[in-house]
């Protein structure tokens, strides 16, 4: 496999377009498609021949933290 050493002018011109595309995705507050997300996780684990994890969707990071806290009672919010 050879490495790309120089971008073409067309590729360089597209950098701002792709930067904005991925910036918008990263900063998006739209809800995810839970079914597609779960399918992607399952496909990734299948590809690496690992058991699929339990997938838990939460309404917020805090709600996720509460679920972790409930599943691991030895944790304390004071330790976070």
XYZ file of C-alpha atoms in Angstrom:
80
model
C 0.000 0.000 0.000
C 1.480 3.342 -0.997
C 1.052 6.508 1.010
C -0.326 9.707 -0.455
C 2.443 12.274 -0.421
C 0.691 15.197 -2.081
C -2.919 16.223 -2.574
C -4.238 17.259 -5.938
C -5.569 20.824 -6.263
C -9.084 19.368 -6.385
C -8.512 17.477 -3.140
C -7.107 20.583 -1.453
C -10.131 22.592 -2.598
C -12.424 20.040 -0.931
C -10.755 20.262 2.497
C -12.972 23.131 3.745
C -16.076 21.344 2.472
C -15.282 18.148 4.364
C -14.086 20.044 7.431
C -17.471 21.812 7.637
C -19.359 18.575 6.979
C -17.668 16.749 9.853
C -17.774 19.802 12.119
C -21.556 19.942 11.654
C -21.833 16.232 12.409
C -19.654 16.517 15.522
C -21.612 19.468 16.904
C -25.052 18.180 15.972
C -27.657 17.937 18.720
C -30.086 15.921 16.616
C -31.199 12.590 17.998
C -29.391 9.576 16.621
C -31.104 6.773 14.779
C -30.849 4.187 17.546
C -31.530 1.258 15.233
C -28.754 2.265 12.816
C -26.352 2.958 15.692
C -27.013 -0.447 17.251
C -26.577 -2.159 13.881
C -23.234 -0.387 13.382
C -21.963 -1.446 16.810
C -23.074 -5.033 16.250
C -21.438 -5.097 12.812
C -18.178 -3.765 14.253
C -18.103 -6.432 16.963
C -18.962 -9.141 14.438
C -16.119 -7.949 12.209
C -13.599 -8.349 15.034
C -15.119 -11.660 16.167
C -16.140 -10.371 19.579
C -19.350 -10.913 21.495
C -21.833 -8.108 20.961
C -22.051 -5.796 23.971
C -25.247 -4.784 25.694
C -26.234 -1.508 24.065
C -27.879 1.045 26.305
C -29.184 4.352 24.978
C -29.618 7.258 27.365
C -31.305 10.620 27.101
C -28.257 12.463 28.462
C -24.722 11.899 29.748
C -26.051 12.274 33.295
C -28.696 9.593 32.686
C -25.930 7.324 31.370
C -23.844 7.969 34.458
C -26.798 7.052 36.668
C -27.200 3.744 34.802
C -23.494 2.978 35.239
C -23.807 3.824 38.919
C -26.770 1.442 39.275
C -24.949 -1.377 37.483
C -21.742 -0.903 39.489
C -22.847 -0.174 43.070
C -19.257 -0.007 44.274
C -18.888 3.302 42.416
C -19.684 6.545 44.110
C -20.476 9.892 42.548
C -17.885 11.331 44.940
C -15.172 9.321 43.170
C -15.990 10.708 39.718
